[in-house]
Amino acid sequence: MLNIIIFGTGSSAQKFVEMLDSTKVTILCFVDNDISKQYKKFKDRYINPPQKIQDFRYDYIVIASQYSNEIMEQLLDMGIKYNRIIPFDYGLHNKNNMEYYKKVHSLMLKDKQQHNHKLKIALINYNYSNYNGFALYKYMPDFIKGKYDVELVTSNDKEYLSKFDVICSSHYDGIYNGVHLNFEMWHGFPIKILGALQKTVTEKSIQYYRNRSQHTELVFSYSQLYTTFFNACFPSCADKYRITGMPRNDLLFEEGSLDKLESLCKRSLSGYNIVFYLPTWRKGKNQVIETSCEWTKLFGFKDEDTDRIKEILEKNKLFLVVKLHPFEFYQFKNLDIFQHEQVFLLSEDILMEYKIHLYELMGCCKVLITDYSSIFFDTLLIDTPLIFAPTDLDEYSENRGFLLEPYDYLTPGPTVFTLEELEKELKKYLNQEDEWKDKREQVKKLIFKYYDNKSSLRVWTEIDKYLSSYEMKWTN
């Protein structure tokens, strides 16, 4: 039973009272600014002055007056929270809050508010490398297609995004205003420190994280370990987590990865050993700098020599696919090594143009070289051999830090600091000398609950379960 106060005693109040369901609502009193009406009765309830509102324990104050904007401002000045104030004529009062007001009305009126349209779901996919939206759209089950209006959103336009009821994001890039429903998938298993644990975090950032978490309905997780790590960085309620795996990881199991890579490179790669080099960023958005490392060299080794790299590529029939982080691609895309015919610099623009996700290419990868990029965790699902080249490990650990140390505890592959060491470890893998296979399996069991390609289906099932429960809550 809702306890309400009605502000207004004119024709709007008369109309509103007639619409109320007495089994759902108790009118505590009426309120009016007109002194001549105060302390008299209206509809068998006393009319109080506004200052008397504080004497009552109420759920909502309903503004039933043509002066709703003025009364709203008056109530806010009195310290009453805006989400406890509901204009009766919400359509005229404030279009931006229309959906919220509709929901509260449905709790009070006799006639149920029926949804006459499908919920609109936005799957954010601002790039084709670390977002989950593309995979979630690609593997959308038929029962979702028939029940909801789902769209893959590839342009970062908040005004357009605001038209959706539900937002599924991979970078906490939803709309966190209490009106939209947000589901978060993030973009990888965290190995480096994030969010509230960062040394540079401010109170303003903490408040931002709290608001974001408060208005996120579900967070999808790899495993209990992931939930523990992620919640340390972005604290939330434990019951918001659902262990499903990540939709984009389903793409790792796709066939035809070599064909797709050849379509991007516009050449045949038959006979080559495909090696990917996927480093993380050092200088990010807002010019946040993790280390002083600059990509003046491909790997950053002290003994690095471009001619020597070319020799290694040619001698071992290697085709090297390099993808710099989007933050740094345009700054370092003109290195001389990228002109070599056995090196391909993969850009976000190419992936977007062809609508091919990075994870659809990883199946043809013989060896993955990285530093701190969390992609190596995901490739454990297809048992990709790994080499780690953290050339600025000490500085990165000092400035950014890791969620679990030592760094090599969760890195199931050799760590190299010179070009000579890199060549040595590459040759081992190419000669089928894989001494890290058991360690990869051990780490995989820590990181994942599920090892299959059904994460998208599990995510959709949880989304549907939540939305079905949500709709029942507001329509019953």
Short mmCIF file of C-alpha atoms in Angstrom, two decimals, residues 17-461:
data_model
loop_
_atom_site.label_atom_id
_atom_site.label_comp_id
_atom_site.label_asym_id
_atom_site.label_seq_id
_atom_site.Cartn_x
_atom_site.Cartn_y
_atom_site.Cartn_z
CA VAL A 17 -8.68 11.04 -6.89
CA GLU A 18 -11.37 9.50 -9.07
CA MET A 19 -8.72 7.44 -10.88
CA LEU A 20 -7.06 6.08 -7.76
CA ASP A 21 -7.41 2.46 -6.66
CA SER A 22 -8.16 2.49 -2.93
CA THR A 23 -6.69 -1.00 -2.56
CA LYS A 24 -3.31 0.33 -3.64
CA VAL A 25 -3.20 3.85 -2.27
CA THR A 26 -3.84 5.72 0.99
CA ILE A 27 -4.20 9.49 0.77
CA LEU A 28 -2.57 10.94 3.88
CA CYS A 29 -3.67 14.51 3.22
CA PHE A 30 -3.93 17.28 0.64
CA VAL A 31 -1.61 20.28 0.44
CA ASP A 32 -2.33 23.70 -1.03
CA ASN A 33 -0.59 27.07 -1.08
CA ASP A 34 -3.96 28.85 -0.88
CA ILE A 35 -4.28 30.01 2.74
CA SER A 36 -8.08 30.19 2.46
CA LYS A 37 -8.24 26.43 1.84
CA GLN A 38 -5.82 25.30 4.52
CA TYR A 39 -7.11 23.24 7.46
CA LYS A 40 -10.38 22.61 5.66
CA LYS A 41 -11.41 19.23 4.24
CA PHE A 42 -11.28 18.03 0.65
CA LYS A 43 -12.44 14.51 -0.20
CA ASP A 44 -12.59 13.71 3.52
CA ARG A 45 -8.97 14.67 4.06
CA TYR A 46 -7.52 17.81 5.60
CA ILE A 47 -5.77 20.41 3.46
CA ASN A 48 -2.42 21.30 4.98
CA PRO A 49 0.09 24.08 4.26
CA PRO A 50 3.27 22.89 2.53
CA GLN A 51 5.39 23.15 5.67
CA LYS A 52 3.31 20.37 7.25
CA ILE A 53 4.56 17.83 4.69
CA GLN A 54 7.49 17.00 6.95
CA ASP A 55 5.06 15.71 9.60
CA PHE A 56 4.01 12.77 7.42
CA ARG A 57 5.71 9.52 6.41
CA TYR A 58 4.88 9.24 2.72
CA ASP A 59 6.02 7.36 -0.36
CA TYR A 60 5.22 10.06 -2.93
CA ILE A 61 3.91 13.57 -3.25
CA VAL A 62 1.65 13.81 -6.30
CA ILE A 63 1.34 17.26 -7.85
CA ALA A 64 -2.24 17.64 -9.13
CA SER A 65 -2.14 21.23 -10.33
CA GLN A 66 -1.61 23.24 -13.49
CA TYR A 67 1.29 24.92 -11.70
CA SER A 68 3.29 21.70 -11.47
CA ASN A 69 6.64 23.21 -12.49
CA GLU A 70 6.42 25.91 -9.84
CA ILE A 71 5.33 23.42 -7.18
CA MET A 72 8.13 21.05 -8.16
CA GLU A 73 10.67 23.83 -7.62
CA GLN A 74 9.03 24.72 -4.30
CA LEU A 75 9.23 21.13 -3.04
CA LEU A 76 12.84 20.74 -4.14
CA ASP A 77 13.72 23.94 -2.26
CA MET A 78 12.19 22.33 0.82
CA GLY A 79 14.71 19.50 0.53
CA ILE A 80 12.32 16.88 -0.83
CA LYS A 81 14.01 14.47 -3.22
CA TYR A 82 12.89 14.77 -6.83
CA ASN A 83 12.20 11.05 -7.18
CA ARG A 84 9.55 11.32 -4.44
CA ILE A 85 7.68 14.01 -6.40
CA ILE A 86 5.30 12.81 -9.13
CA PRO A 87 3.30 15.26 -11.27
CA PHE A 88 -0.15 13.94 -12.16
CA ASP A 89 0.02 15.50 -15.63
CA TYR A 90 3.51 14.19 -16.24
CA GLY A 91 3.34 14.59 -20.02
CA LEU A 92 3.13 18.36 -19.83
CA HIS A 93 5.34 18.69 -16.80
CA ASN A 94 8.58 17.15 -17.90
CA LYS A 95 9.08 15.04 -20.99
CA ASN A 96 12.59 14.02 -19.95
CA ASN A 97 11.23 12.19 -16.90
CA MET A 98 8.12 10.83 -18.56
CA GLU A 99 9.09 7.16 -18.34
CA TYR A 100 9.83 7.36 -14.62
CA TYR A 101 6.56 9.08 -13.85
CA LYS A 102 4.64 6.52 -15.88
CA LYS A 103 6.07 3.75 -13.76
CA VAL A 104 5.00 5.36 -10.51
CA HIS A 105 1.52 6.09 -11.88
CA SER A 106 1.14 2.41 -12.69
CA LEU A 107 1.50 1.64 -8.99
CA MET A 108 -1.45 3.85 -8.09
CA LEU A 109 -4.09 3.81 -10.83
CA LYS A 110 -6.96 1.32 -11.27
CA ASP A 111 -6.21 0.47 -14.88
CA LYS A 112 -2.91 -1.30 -15.48
CA GLN A 113 -0.43 0.49 -17.67
CA GLN A 114 0.06 -1.90 -20.56
CA HIS A 115 3.21 -1.85 -22.63
CA ASN A 116 2.05 -1.23 -26.18
CA HIS A 117 5.53 -1.57 -27.64
CA LYS A 118 8.52 -3.86 -27.35
CA LEU A 119 11.33 -2.79 -25.08
CA LYS A 120 14.09 -1.21 -27.16
CA ILE A 121 17.53 -2.68 -26.46
CA ALA A 122 20.76 -0.99 -27.57
CA LEU A 123 23.84 -3.17 -27.99
CA ILE A 124 26.72 -0.70 -27.94
CA ASN A 125 29.54 -1.60 -30.34
CA TYR A 126 31.74 1.46 -30.84
CA ASN A 127 34.58 -0.72 -32.15
CA TYR A 128 35.19 -4.25 -33.43
CA SER A 129 38.02 -5.20 -31.12
CA ASN A 130 37.00 -5.06 -27.46
CA TYR A 131 33.22 -4.50 -27.44
CA ASN A 132 30.80 -7.37 -26.86
CA GLY A 133 27.84 -5.84 -28.70
CA PHE A 134 28.66 -7.35 -32.10
CA ALA A 135 28.80 -10.90 -30.76
CA LEU A 136 25.65 -10.43 -28.70
CA TYR A 137 23.86 -9.22 -31.83
CA LYS A 138 25.29 -11.98 -34.06
CA TYR A 139 24.28 -14.76 -31.67
CA MET A 140 20.88 -13.34 -30.75
CA PRO A 141 18.43 -16.23 -30.21
CA ASP A 142 15.06 -16.24 -31.95
CA PHE A 143 13.10 -15.82 -28.72
CA ILE A 144 14.87 -12.49 -28.16
CA LYS A 145 14.25 -11.30 -31.73
CA GLY A 146 10.54 -11.85 -31.35
CA LYS A 147 10.25 -10.31 -27.90
CA TYR A 148 12.39 -7.17 -28.05
CA ASP A 149 13.41 -4.44 -30.48
CA VAL A 150 17.21 -4.88 -30.59
CA GLU A 151 19.69 -2.65 -32.42
CA LEU A 152 23.47 -2.70 -32.77
CA VAL A 153 24.56 0.88 -32.01
CA THR A 154 27.92 1.77 -33.58
CA SER A 155 27.93 5.56 -33.30
CA ASN A 156 28.67 7.31 -30.02
CA ASP A 157 25.62 9.57 -29.84
CA LYS A 158 24.09 9.96 -26.37
CA GLU A 159 20.98 11.68 -27.69
CA TYR A 160 20.26 8.73 -29.98
CA LEU A 161 21.15 6.25 -27.24
CA SER A 162 18.66 7.89 -24.89
CA LYS A 163 15.80 6.67 -27.10
CA PHE A 164 16.39 3.09 -25.92
CA ASP A 165 14.90 1.52 -22.80
CA VAL A 166 17.78 -0.89 -22.23
CA ILE A 167 21.51 -0.37 -22.86
CA CYS A 168 24.12 -3.15 -23.02
CA SER A 169 27.64 -1.74 -22.86
CA SER A 170 31.25 -2.93 -22.63
CA HIS A 171 32.90 0.20 -21.24
CA TYR A 172 30.30 1.46 -18.76
CA ASP A 173 29.11 3.79 -21.52
CA GLY A 174 25.38 3.61 -20.84
CA ILE A 175 23.11 6.35 -19.44
CA TYR A 176 22.95 6.21 -15.66
CA ASN A 177 20.03 8.46 -14.74
CA GLY A 178 17.61 6.01 -13.14
CA VAL A 179 15.41 5.91 -16.25
CA HIS A 180 17.39 3.57 -18.51
CA LEU A 181 18.19 -0.03 -17.65
CA ASN A 182 21.91 -0.77 -17.98
CA PHE A 183 23.67 -4.11 -18.38
CA GLU A 184 27.48 -4.17 -18.24
CA MET A 185 29.78 -6.69 -19.94
CA TRP A 186 33.11 -4.80 -19.65
CA HIS A 187 35.91 -5.57 -22.13
CA GLY A 188 38.19 -8.14 -20.62
CA PHE A 189 39.43 -9.89 -17.52
CA PRO A 190 41.21 -7.24 -15.43
CA ILE A 191 44.87 -7.89 -14.69
CA LYS A 192 45.85 -4.25 -14.17
CA ILE A 193 44.38 -2.00 -11.47
CA LEU A 194 41.17 -0.21 -12.46
CA GLY A 195 38.59 2.21 -11.13
CA ALA A 196 38.45 2.84 -7.39
CA LEU A 197 41.78 1.07 -6.76
CA GLN A 198 43.83 3.41 -8.95
CA LYS A 199 46.36 5.56 -7.15
CA THR A 200 45.08 8.69 -8.90
CA VAL A 201 41.42 8.15 -8.00
CA THR A 202 39.57 11.23 -6.67
CA GLU A 203 36.45 11.61 -4.56
CA LYS A 204 34.65 12.90 -7.65
CA SER A 205 35.59 9.70 -9.47
CA ILE A 206 34.38 7.60 -6.55
CA GLN A 207 31.00 9.35 -6.63
CA TYR A 208 30.83 8.78 -10.38
CA TYR A 209 31.56 5.05 -9.97
CA ARG A 210 28.92 4.78 -7.23
CA ASN A 211 26.21 6.40 -9.34
CA ARG A 212 27.14 4.22 -12.29
CA SER A 213 27.03 1.04 -10.22
CA GLN A 214 23.77 2.06 -8.57
CA HIS A 215 22.09 2.44 -11.96
CA THR A 216 23.52 -0.76 -13.47
CA GLU A 217 21.10 -3.66 -13.23
CA LEU A 218 23.44 -6.58 -13.99
CA VAL A 219 27.18 -7.10 -14.46
CA PHE A 220 28.24 -10.16 -16.46
CA SER A 221 31.23 -12.10 -15.24
CA TYR A 222 33.75 -14.76 -16.31
CA SER A 223 33.95 -16.49 -12.92
CA GLN A 224 33.93 -15.92 -9.19
CA LEU A 225 37.54 -14.71 -9.40
CA TYR A 226 36.53 -12.15 -12.03
CA THR A 227 33.63 -10.99 -9.85
CA THR A 228 35.99 -10.52 -6.91
CA PHE A 229 38.54 -8.55 -8.95
CA PHE A 230 35.97 -6.45 -10.79
CA ASN A 231 33.97 -5.60 -7.69
CA ALA A 232 37.13 -4.45 -5.93
CA CYS A 233 37.63 -1.95 -8.77
CA PHE A 234 33.97 -0.96 -9.27
CA PRO A 235 32.10 -1.77 -6.02
CA SER A 236 28.52 -2.91 -6.43
CA CYS A 237 26.01 -5.31 -4.89
CA ALA A 238 26.95 -8.98 -5.12
CA ASP A 239 23.49 -9.96 -6.38
CA LYS A 240 24.02 -7.91 -9.57
CA TYR A 241 26.67 -10.31 -10.92
CA ARG A 242 25.84 -13.14 -13.30
CA ILE A 243 28.55 -15.63 -14.30
CA THR A 244 27.96 -16.21 -18.00
CA GLY A 245 31.24 -15.69 -19.82
CA MET A 246 31.69 -12.88 -22.36
CA PRO A 247 29.80 -12.79 -25.70
CA ARG A 248 32.85 -11.76 -27.77
CA ASN A 249 34.66 -14.93 -26.68
CA ASP A 250 32.14 -16.96 -28.70
CA LEU A 251 33.77 -15.42 -31.78
CA LEU A 252 37.06 -17.16 -30.98
CA PHE A 253 35.49 -20.46 -31.98
CA GLU A 254 34.39 -19.24 -35.42
CA GLU A 255 35.71 -21.06 -38.48
CA GLY A 256 37.27 -19.19 -41.41
CA SER A 257 39.59 -16.95 -39.38
CA LEU A 258 42.39 -17.16 -41.96
CA ASP A 259 40.00 -16.30 -44.80
CA LYS A 260 38.84 -13.23 -42.91
CA LEU A 261 42.38 -12.09 -42.19
CA GLU A 262 43.28 -12.53 -45.88
CA SER A 263 40.30 -10.38 -46.86
CA LEU A 264 41.62 -7.60 -44.61
CA CYS A 265 45.20 -7.93 -45.82
CA LYS A 266 44.12 -8.37 -49.45
CA ARG A 267 46.63 -11.17 -49.99
CA SER A 268 47.13 -14.91 -49.59
CA LEU A 269 48.76 -16.00 -46.34
CA SER A 270 49.20 -19.65 -47.28
CA GLY A 271 52.45 -21.04 -45.92
CA TYR A 272 52.92 -18.32 -43.29
CA ASN A 273 52.98 -18.72 -39.52
CA ILE A 274 50.52 -16.09 -38.28
CA VAL A 275 51.72 -14.22 -35.18
CA PHE A 276 49.73 -11.47 -33.48
CA TYR A 277 51.30 -8.67 -31.46
CA LEU A 278 48.67 -6.90 -29.33
CA PRO A 279 50.16 -4.52 -26.73
CA THR A 280 48.12 -2.41 -24.35
CA TRP A 281 48.22 1.38 -24.24
CA ARG A 282 50.66 3.67 -22.43
CA LYS A 283 49.06 7.03 -23.13
CA GLY A 284 45.28 6.88 -22.91
CA LYS A 285 42.24 9.10 -22.92
CA ASN A 286 42.61 12.42 -21.12
CA GLN A 287 46.36 11.94 -21.74
CA VAL A 288 46.69 9.56 -18.77
CA ILE A 289 50.23 8.19 -18.98
CA GLU A 290 51.01 4.73 -17.58
CA THR A 291 54.71 4.71 -18.48
CA SER A 292 57.16 6.79 -20.49
CA CYS A 293 57.36 4.06 -23.13
CA GLU A 294 56.87 5.34 -26.69
CA TRP A 295 56.37 3.17 -29.77
CA THR A 296 59.51 4.42 -31.51
CA LYS A 297 60.36 0.72 -31.73
CA LEU A 298 57.92 -2.08 -32.41
CA PHE A 299 58.48 -4.00 -29.18
CA GLY A 300 60.59 -1.54 -27.21
CA PHE A 301 63.52 -3.90 -26.64
CA LYS A 302 66.86 -2.25 -25.94
CA ASP A 303 68.57 -4.51 -28.49
CA GLU A 304 65.83 -3.99 -31.06
CA ASP A 305 66.83 -3.41 -34.66
CA THR A 306 64.31 -3.08 -37.50
CA ASP A 307 66.48 -4.96 -39.99
CA ARG A 308 66.91 -7.78 -37.48
CA ILE A 309 63.12 -8.04 -37.04
CA LYS A 310 62.70 -8.28 -40.80
CA GLU A 311 65.30 -11.04 -40.90
CA ILE A 312 63.47 -13.00 -38.19
CA LEU A 313 60.17 -12.65 -40.05
CA GLU A 314 61.59 -13.81 -43.36
CA LYS A 315 63.69 -16.68 -41.99
CA ASN A 316 60.79 -18.15 -40.00
CA LYS A 317 58.03 -17.46 -42.57
CA LEU A 318 56.21 -15.27 -40.05
CA PHE A 319 53.34 -12.96 -40.90
CA LEU A 320 53.05 -10.46 -38.07
CA VAL A 321 49.69 -8.82 -37.37
CA VAL A 322 50.14 -5.75 -35.17
CA LYS A 323 47.26 -3.93 -33.54
CA LEU A 324 48.16 -0.93 -31.44
CA HIS A 325 45.63 0.26 -28.92
CA PRO A 326 43.23 2.81 -30.50
CA PHE A 327 44.57 5.53 -28.19
CA GLU A 328 48.00 5.25 -29.81
CA PHE A 329 47.44 3.99 -33.35
CA TYR A 330 47.55 7.35 -35.13
CA GLN A 331 50.60 8.51 -33.23
CA PHE A 332 52.76 5.51 -34.10
CA LYS A 333 51.32 4.08 -37.32
CA ASN A 334 54.20 5.37 -39.48
CA LEU A 335 57.00 3.21 -38.07
CA ASP A 336 59.26 1.86 -40.78
CA ILE A 337 58.57 -1.78 -39.84
CA PHE A 338 54.94 -1.41 -40.92
CA GLN A 339 56.07 -1.05 -44.52
CA HIS A 340 57.38 -4.62 -44.62
CA GLU A 341 55.26 -7.06 -46.66
CA GLN A 342 55.16 -9.56 -43.79
CA VAL A 343 53.82 -7.05 -41.27
CA PHE A 344 50.22 -5.91 -41.24
CA LEU A 345 49.10 -2.99 -39.09
CA LEU A 346 45.49 -3.73 -38.21
CA SER A 347 43.38 -0.67 -37.48
CA GLU A 348 39.97 -0.09 -35.91
CA ASP A 349 38.86 1.53 -39.17
CA ILE A 350 39.55 -1.63 -41.18
CA LEU A 351 37.67 -3.82 -38.73
CA MET A 352 34.74 -1.38 -38.75
CA GLU A 353 34.70 -1.16 -42.54
CA TYR A 354 34.57 -4.93 -43.01
CA LYS A 355 32.47 -5.55 -39.88
CA ILE A 356 34.92 -8.20 -38.78
CA HIS A 357 35.68 -8.49 -35.08
CA LEU A 358 39.27 -8.93 -33.92
CA TYR A 359 38.25 -12.12 -32.11
CA GLU A 360 37.07 -13.64 -35.40
CA LEU A 361 40.71 -13.53 -36.56
CA MET A 362 42.38 -15.09 -33.54
CA GLY A 363 41.71 -18.69 -34.56
CA CYS A 364 44.54 -18.61 -37.14
CA CYS A 365 47.05 -17.20 -34.64
CA LYS A 366 50.02 -19.53 -34.03
CA VAL A 367 51.47 -17.33 -31.27
CA LEU A 368 50.16 -14.25 -29.45
CA ILE A 369 52.69 -11.69 -28.21
CA THR A 370 51.44 -9.15 -25.68
CA ASP A 371 52.39 -7.32 -22.50
CA TYR A 372 49.48 -6.44 -20.18
CA SER A 373 46.54 -6.67 -22.57
CA SER A 374 43.82 -8.90 -21.12
CA ILE A 375 43.15 -10.49 -24.52
CA PHE A 376 45.57 -13.28 -23.61
CA PHE A 377 43.11 -14.54 -20.97
CA ASP A 378 40.39 -14.90 -23.61
CA THR A 379 42.63 -16.80 -26.04
CA LEU A 380 43.18 -19.45 -23.36
CA LEU A 381 39.77 -20.77 -24.48
CA ILE A 382 41.34 -21.84 -27.80
CA ASP A 383 44.74 -22.62 -26.23
CA THR A 384 46.77 -20.01 -28.12
CA PRO A 385 50.52 -20.14 -27.24
CA LEU A 386 51.63 -16.93 -25.53
CA ILE A 387 54.76 -14.80 -25.23
CA PHE A 388 54.91 -11.81 -22.90
CA ALA A 389 57.05 -8.80 -23.73
CA PRO A 390 56.56 -6.34 -20.83
CA THR A 391 59.53 -4.14 -21.69
CA ASP A 392 58.57 -1.52 -19.08
CA LEU A 393 57.33 -3.89 -16.39
CA ASP A 394 58.87 -2.16 -13.36
CA GLU A 395 57.65 1.30 -14.34
CA TYR A 396 54.19 0.01 -15.30
CA SER A 397 53.88 -1.86 -12.01
CA GLU A 398 54.87 1.26 -10.09
CA ASN A 399 52.56 3.66 -11.92
CA ARG A 400 49.53 1.49 -12.70
CA GLY A 401 49.96 -1.72 -10.76
CA PHE A 402 48.38 -5.16 -11.01
CA LEU A 403 45.45 -6.74 -9.22
CA LEU A 404 47.53 -9.82 -8.51
CA GLU A 405 51.29 -9.88 -8.12
CA PRO A 406 53.77 -11.11 -9.05
CA TYR A 407 52.85 -10.34 -12.65
CA ASP A 408 53.99 -13.70 -13.96
CA TYR A 409 51.63 -15.68 -11.69
CA LEU A 410 48.78 -15.32 -14.18
CA THR A 411 50.87 -15.08 -17.38
CA PRO A 412 51.21 -18.64 -18.75
CA GLY A 413 54.01 -18.09 -21.21
CA PRO A 414 57.67 -17.04 -21.37
CA THR A 415 58.51 -13.43 -20.49
CA VAL A 416 61.08 -11.86 -22.80
CA PHE A 417 63.01 -8.60 -22.55
CA THR A 418 65.23 -8.80 -25.64
CA LEU A 419 64.72 -9.47 -29.34
CA GLU A 420 67.03 -12.46 -29.04
CA GLU A 421 64.85 -13.99 -26.33
CA LEU A 422 61.72 -13.34 -28.39
CA GLU A 423 63.14 -15.15 -31.42
CA LYS A 424 64.22 -18.08 -29.25
CA GLU A 425 60.73 -18.54 -27.76
CA LEU A 426 59.01 -18.12 -31.11
CA LYS A 427 61.16 -20.88 -32.61
CA LYS A 428 60.26 -23.21 -29.74
CA TYR A 429 56.55 -22.83 -30.39
CA LEU A 430 57.00 -23.18 -34.17
CA ASN A 431 58.97 -26.40 -33.56
CA GLN A 432 56.13 -27.77 -31.42
CA GLU A 433 58.14 -27.30 -28.21
CA ASP A 434 55.34 -26.10 -25.94
CA GLU A 435 56.34 -26.29 -22.29
CA TRP A 436 53.55 -23.91 -21.22
CA LYS A 437 50.48 -25.92 -22.22
CA ASP A 438 49.76 -27.21 -18.70
CA LYS A 439 50.20 -23.73 -17.18
CA ARG A 440 47.74 -22.29 -19.73
CA GLU A 441 45.21 -24.92 -18.70
CA GLN A 442 45.71 -24.11 -15.01
CA VAL A 443 45.17 -20.39 -15.55
CA LYS A 444 42.15 -21.07 -17.77
CA LYS A 445 40.49 -22.94 -14.92
CA LEU A 446 41.06 -19.97 -12.62
CA ILE A 447 39.71 -17.41 -15.07
CA PHE A 448 36.69 -19.15 -16.59
CA LYS A 449 33.70 -21.06 -15.33
CA TYR A 450 32.62 -21.98 -18.87
CA TYR A 451 34.95 -23.08 -21.69
CA ASP A 452 32.37 -23.22 -24.51
CA ASN A 453 30.97 -20.84 -27.14
CA LYS A 454 27.60 -20.30 -25.44
CA SER A 455 28.31 -17.12 -23.47
CA SER A 456 26.05 -14.97 -25.65
CA LEU A 457 23.13 -17.32 -25.06
CA ARG A 458 23.71 -17.24 -21.30
CA VAL A 459 23.89 -13.44 -21.32
CA TRP A 460 20.67 -13.17 -23.36
CA THR A 461 18.95 -15.61 -21.01
#
